[in-house]
């Protein structure tokens, strides 16, 4: 019995070729069968595919190095740290932002305050709007600071002092001023379209007090009396038509050292009247008509009002 190899493994051109080996048993007078056609299988990446793979791996390494360098640069430029980023610090009480900051979109916060030794300053090229919302998300109060006006929308607007005292309050029904004194310094004074209720109206010591109604009447009412007093000056009452002093139950008292009525015209004596000797002293008598009109008559030893009663006609 002889064993003869049909083929062997051959190595060449830098790679291995695997060939199936087949052994046959041969005897005398027996035909030896030849093996069928064999196939060659190549294992691995060779040629241009291998070069492309190496190039792709090199490109990935370059991208990895560039990304790592960019990450380090961003961390350095943005000042990232365990406590925050840049001027933004994360503390146990919230966020702390130092320096000037710009917000491009709405800012939602429960409380905003400045440092103890610095003031809080808000800037805007258009306006600054502060909204207060309820649990349903509806706006219940709004404060808008614009380039031309400051607007407030809400049920009530109130200003308090440092100790909590109400200084000024406005709602839909009334305006309350809680200060001890309200001073109007404008040259035109204060204009009220309706009634004003106050216990005292007083001007400064060096200013004049003037109450005026240009086109309508002026009424001053008080249940216990109206007191008008000028401590170091005069009180003038001017009217284009009539001035009425009326007392329903009391009387009118003119208490002064001198009472003057300069606008009463001098009487013209009647043609048939006789002059008294006292008339040369230019003394006159004040007479009253039945309708309350006053007129003058030349004073004499007796009353001369009857002689000049034609002024009552």
Coordinates of C-alpha atoms in Angstrom, one line a residue:
X1 CA 0.0 0.0 0.0
X2 CA 1.5 3.3 -1.1
X3 CA 0.3 6.7 0.1
X4 CA 0.9 9.5 -2.4
X5 CA 0.1 13.1 -1.9
X6 CA -2.0 14.7 -4.7
X7 CA -1.0 18.2 -3.8
X8 CA 0.9 20.2 -1.2
X9 CA 0.5 23.7 0.4
X10 CA 2.4 26.3 -1.4
X11 CA 3.5 29.7 -0.1
X12 CA 4.4 32.6 -2.3
X13 CA 3.9 36.2 -3.3
X14 CA 3.7 37.2 0.4
X15 CA 0.6 35.2 1.3
X16 CA -0.5 31.7 2.1
X17 CA -2.5 29.4 -0.1
X18 CA -4.3 26.6 1.5
X19 CA -4.8 23.5 -0.7
X20 CA -6.6 20.5 0.5
X21 CA -4.4 17.5 0.7
X22 CA -5.9 14.1 -0.3
X23 CA -4.4 10.8 0.1
X24 CA -5.4 7.8 -1.8
X25 CA -4.7 4.2 -1.4
X26 CA -3.3 2.6 -4.5
X27 CA -2.8 -1.0 -5.3
X28 CA -1.5 -2.9 -8.2
X29 CA -3.9 -3.0 -11.1
X30 CA -6.0 -0.2 -9.6
X31 CA -6.5 3.1 -11.3
X32 CA -5.7 6.1 -9.1
X33 CA -8.5 8.7 -9.0
X34 CA -7.4 12.3 -9.5
X35 CA -8.8 14.9 -7.0
X36 CA -11.3 17.4 -8.2
X37 CA -10.5 21.0 -9.0
X38 CA -9.4 22.9 -5.8
X39 CA -10.4 26.5 -4.7
X40 CA -8.1 29.2 -3.2
X41 CA -9.5 31.5 -0.4
X42 CA -7.7 34.7 0.5
X43 CA -8.0 35.8 4.2
X44 CA -7.4 39.5 5.3
X45 CA -7.5 43.1 3.7
X46 CA -4.9 43.8 1.1
X47 CA -4.1 46.4 -1.5
X48 CA -6.1 49.7 -1.7
X49 CA -8.6 48.5 0.9
X50 CA -5.9 48.2 3.5
X51 CA -4.6 51.7 2.8
X52 CA -8.1 53.2 3.0
X53 CA -8.6 51.6 6.4
X54 CA -5.4 53.0 7.7
X55 CA -6.4 56.4 6.4
X56 CA -9.8 56.3 8.0
X57 CA -8.3 55.3 11.4
X58 CA -5.8 58.2 11.1
X59 CA -8.7 60.6 10.3
X60 CA -10.6 59.4 13.4
X61 CA -7.6 60.0 15.6
X62 CA -7.2 63.5 14.2
X63 CA -10.9 64.3 14.8
X64 CA -10.5 63.0 18.4
X65 CA -7.5 65.2 19.1
X66 CA -9.2 68.3 17.6
X67 CA -12.4 67.6 19.6
X68 CA -10.4 67.3 22.8
X69 CA -8.5 70.5 22.1
X70 CA -11.8 72.4 21.4
X71 CA -13.3 71.1 24.6
X72 CA -10.3 72.3 26.6
X73 CA -10.5 75.7 24.8
X74 CA -14.2 76.1 25.5
X75 CA -13.8 75.2 29.1
X76 CA -11.1 77.8 29.4
X77 CA -12.9 80.6 27.5
X78 CA -16.3 80.1 29.2
X79 CA -14.6 79.8 32.6
X80 CA -16.3 76.6 33.5
X81 CA -15.6 75.5 37.1
X82 CA -17.2 73.2 39.6
X83 CA -19.1 76.1 41.1
X84 CA -20.5 77.6 37.9
X85 CA -19.6 79.2 34.6
X86 CA -17.9 82.6 34.2
X87 CA -19.6 85.2 36.4
X88 CA -22.5 82.8 37.0
X89 CA -22.1 81.0 40.3
X90 CA -24.3 78.2 41.6
X91 CA -24.8 78.6 45.4
X92 CA -27.1 77.0 48.0
X93 CA -29.4 80.1 47.8
X94 CA -29.7 80.0 44.0
X95 CA -27.7 81.6 41.1
X96 CA -25.3 84.5 41.7
X97 CA -24.5 86.6 38.6
X98 CA -21.7 89.2 38.9
X99 CA -21.1 92.0 36.4
X100 CA -23.3 93.1 33.5
X101 CA -25.5 90.6 31.8
X102 CA -27.9 90.6 28.8
X103 CA -31.1 88.6 28.6
X104 CA -32.5 88.1 25.1
X105 CA -35.7 86.3 26.3
X106 CA -38.0 86.6 29.3
X107 CA -36.4 85.9 32.7
X108 CA -38.5 84.0 35.3
X109 CA -37.3 84.3 38.9
X110 CA -38.8 84.3 42.4
X111 CA -36.5 87.0 43.8
X112 CA -33.9 89.3 42.2
X113 CA -31.6 91.4 44.5
X114 CA -28.2 93.0 44.2
X115 CA -25.2 92.7 46.5
X116 CA -25.3 94.3 49.9
X117 CA -22.8 97.0 48.9
X118 CA -24.2 97.7 45.4
X119 CA -27.4 98.8 43.7
X120 CA -29.5 96.9 41.2
X121 CA -29.6 98.5 37.8
X122 CA -31.8 97.4 34.9
X123 CA -31.2 98.7 31.3
X124 CA -33.4 98.3 28.2
X125 CA -33.4 100.0 24.8
X126 CA -37.2 99.7 24.6
X127 CA -38.9 99.1 27.9
X128 CA -38.8 97.0 31.1
X129 CA -41.9 95.0 31.9
X130 CA -42.5 93.2 35.2
X131 CA -45.4 90.8 35.3
X132 CA -47.1 89.0 38.3
X133 CA -49.1 85.9 37.5
X134 CA -51.5 83.8 39.6
X135 CA -51.6 80.0 39.9
X136 CA -53.5 79.8 36.6
X137 CA -50.9 81.8 34.7
X138 CA -53.0 84.9 34.3
X139 CA -51.4 88.3 34.7
X140 CA -52.6 90.0 37.9
X141 CA -50.2 92.9 37.9
X142 CA -47.9 94.6 35.5
X143 CA -45.3 97.4 35.8
X144 CA -44.0 98.8 32.5
X145 CA -41.1 101.4 32.4
X146 CA -41.1 102.8 28.9
X147 CA -39.1 105.6 27.2
X148 CA -42.0 108.1 27.7
X149 CA -44.1 106.8 30.5
X150 CA -44.4 104.4 33.5
X151 CA -47.6 102.3 33.4
X152 CA -49.0 100.1 36.2
X153 CA -51.8 97.7 35.7
X154 CA -53.4 96.1 38.8
X155 CA -56.2 96.2 41.3
X156 CA -54.3 98.5 43.6
X157 CA -51.2 100.6 43.6
X158 CA -49.6 101.4 47.0
X159 CA -46.4 103.2 48.2
X160 CA -45.2 102.5 51.7
X161 CA -42.5 104.2 53.7
X162 CA -39.5 102.4 55.2
X163 CA -41.3 101.7 58.5
X164 CA -44.4 100.3 56.6
X165 CA -46.6 103.4 56.8
X166 CA -48.9 103.9 53.8
X167 CA -47.9 107.0 51.9
X168 CA -50.0 106.8 48.7
X169 CA -52.6 104.3 47.6
X170 CA -54.8 104.2 44.4
X171 CA -57.5 101.8 43.5
X172 CA -60.6 101.9 41.3
X173 CA -62.7 103.9 43.8
X174 CA -60.4 106.4 45.6
X175 CA -56.9 107.9 46.0
X176 CA -55.5 108.0 49.5
X177 CA -52.6 110.2 50.6
X178 CA -51.2 109.0 53.9
X179 CA -48.6 111.7 54.5
X180 CA -49.0 114.5 57.1
X181 CA -48.7 117.2 54.4
X182 CA -49.5 117.3 50.7
X183 CA -47.6 120.1 48.9
X184 CA -48.3 121.2 45.3
X185 CA -45.4 123.3 44.0
X186 CA -46.6 123.8 40.4
X187 CA -47.1 127.4 39.2
X188 CA -50.7 126.6 38.1
X189 CA -51.5 124.9 41.4
X190 CA -53.7 121.8 41.6
X191 CA -56.7 121.2 39.3
X192 CA -59.7 119.2 40.6
X193 CA -62.6 118.3 38.3
X194 CA -64.8 117.2 41.3
X195 CA -65.1 117.9 45.0
X196 CA -62.1 117.9 47.4
X197 CA -62.5 116.9 51.0
X198 CA -59.7 118.1 53.4
X199 CA -59.4 119.4 56.9
X200 CA -57.0 122.2 56.0
X201 CA -56.0 124.2 52.9
X202 CA -52.9 126.4 53.5
X203 CA -50.3 128.1 51.4
X204 CA -46.6 128.4 52.3
X205 CA -45.5 131.3 54.5
X206 CA -44.1 133.2 51.5
X207 CA -46.9 132.3 49.0
X208 CA -50.5 133.4 48.4
X209 CA -53.4 131.0 48.7
X210 CA -55.9 131.3 45.8
X211 CA -59.1 129.3 45.3
X212 CA -60.5 129.8 41.8
X213 CA -63.2 128.3 39.6
X214 CA -62.7 129.9 36.1
X215 CA -66.0 128.9 34.5
X216 CA -68.2 127.5 37.3
X217 CA -69.0 128.3 40.9
X218 CA -66.8 127.7 44.0
X219 CA -68.5 126.1 47.0
X220 CA -67.0 125.7 50.5
X221 CA -69.1 123.6 52.9
X222 CA -68.5 122.5 56.4
X223 CA -71.0 121.3 59.0
X224 CA -69.3 123.2 61.9
X225 CA -68.1 126.3 60.2
X226 CA -65.6 127.7 57.7
X227 CA -62.7 129.6 59.1
X228 CA -60.6 131.8 56.8
X229 CA -57.6 133.6 58.4
X230 CA -54.7 135.6 57.1
X231 CA -52.2 136.2 59.9
X232 CA -50.0 138.7 58.1
X233 CA -51.9 139.9 55.1
X234 CA -55.2 140.7 53.5
X235 CA -58.2 138.6 52.4
X236 CA -59.7 139.7 49.1
X237 CA -63.0 138.5 47.7
X238 CA -63.6 139.5 44.0
X239 CA -66.6 138.8 41.9
X240 CA -67.9 140.0 38.6
X241 CA -71.5 139.9 39.8
X242 CA -72.9 139.6 43.3
X243 CA -71.2 138.5 46.5
X244 CA -73.7 137.2 49.0
X245 CA -73.2 136.8 52.8
X246 CA -76.1 134.8 54.2
X247 CA -76.8 133.4 57.6
X248 CA -80.0 131.4 58.1
X249 CA -80.1 131.5 61.9
X250 CA -77.4 133.9 63.0
X251 CA -76.2 137.3 62.2
X252 CA -73.5 139.0 60.1
X253 CA -70.7 140.6 62.3
X254 CA -68.1 143.0 60.9
X255 CA -65.6 143.3 63.7
X256 CA -62.9 145.8 62.8
X257 CA -61.6 149.2 63.8
X258 CA -62.6 150.6 60.4
X259 CA -65.2 149.5 58.0
X260 CA -64.9 151.1 54.5
X261 CA -67.3 151.1 51.6
X262 CA -65.3 153.1 49.0
X263 CA -67.5 152.3 46.0
X264 CA -70.7 153.9 47.3
X265 CA -71.4 156.9 45.2
X266 CA -71.7 160.3 46.8
X267 CA -75.3 161.5 47.1
X268 CA -76.7 164.4 45.0
X269 CA -78.8 166.7 47.2
X270 CA -82.3 167.3 46.0
X271 CA -83.1 170.7 44.6
X272 CA -85.7 171.6 47.2
X273 CA -83.7 170.4 50.2
X274 CA -82.0 172.7 52.7
X275 CA -78.4 172.2 53.6
X276 CA -77.7 171.7 57.3
X277 CA -74.8 173.3 59.0
X278 CA -73.2 169.9 59.5
X279 CA -73.0 169.2 55.8
X280 CA -70.0 171.4 55.3
X281 CA -68.0 168.9 57.3
X282 CA -68.5 166.2 54.5
X283 CA -70.1 163.7 56.8
X284 CA -72.4 161.1 55.4
X285 CA -74.9 158.7 56.7
X286 CA -75.3 155.1 55.6
X287 CA -78.9 154.2 54.7
X288 CA -80.5 150.9 53.9
X289 CA -83.3 150.3 51.4
X290 CA -86.0 147.8 52.1
X291 CA -84.3 145.3 49.7
X292 CA -81.0 145.7 51.6
X293 CA -79.3 148.1 49.3
X294 CA -76.9 150.6 50.9
X295 CA -76.7 154.3 49.9
X296 CA -75.2 157.5 51.4
X297 CA -76.9 160.6 52.5
X298 CA -75.5 163.9 53.7
X299 CA -75.3 163.8 57.5
X300 CA -77.2 166.4 59.4
X301 CA -78.5 167.0 62.9
X302 CA -81.1 164.4 62.2
X303 CA -81.5 161.5 59.8
X304 CA -81.5 162.5 56.1
X305 CA -82.1 159.1 54.6
X306 CA -85.7 160.0 53.7
X307 CA -84.5 162.9 51.7
X308 CA -82.2 160.6 49.6
X309 CA -84.6 157.6 49.4
X310 CA -84.8 158.0 45.6
X311 CA -81.8 155.6 45.5
X312 CA -84.1 152.8 46.5
X313 CA -86.3 153.3 43.5

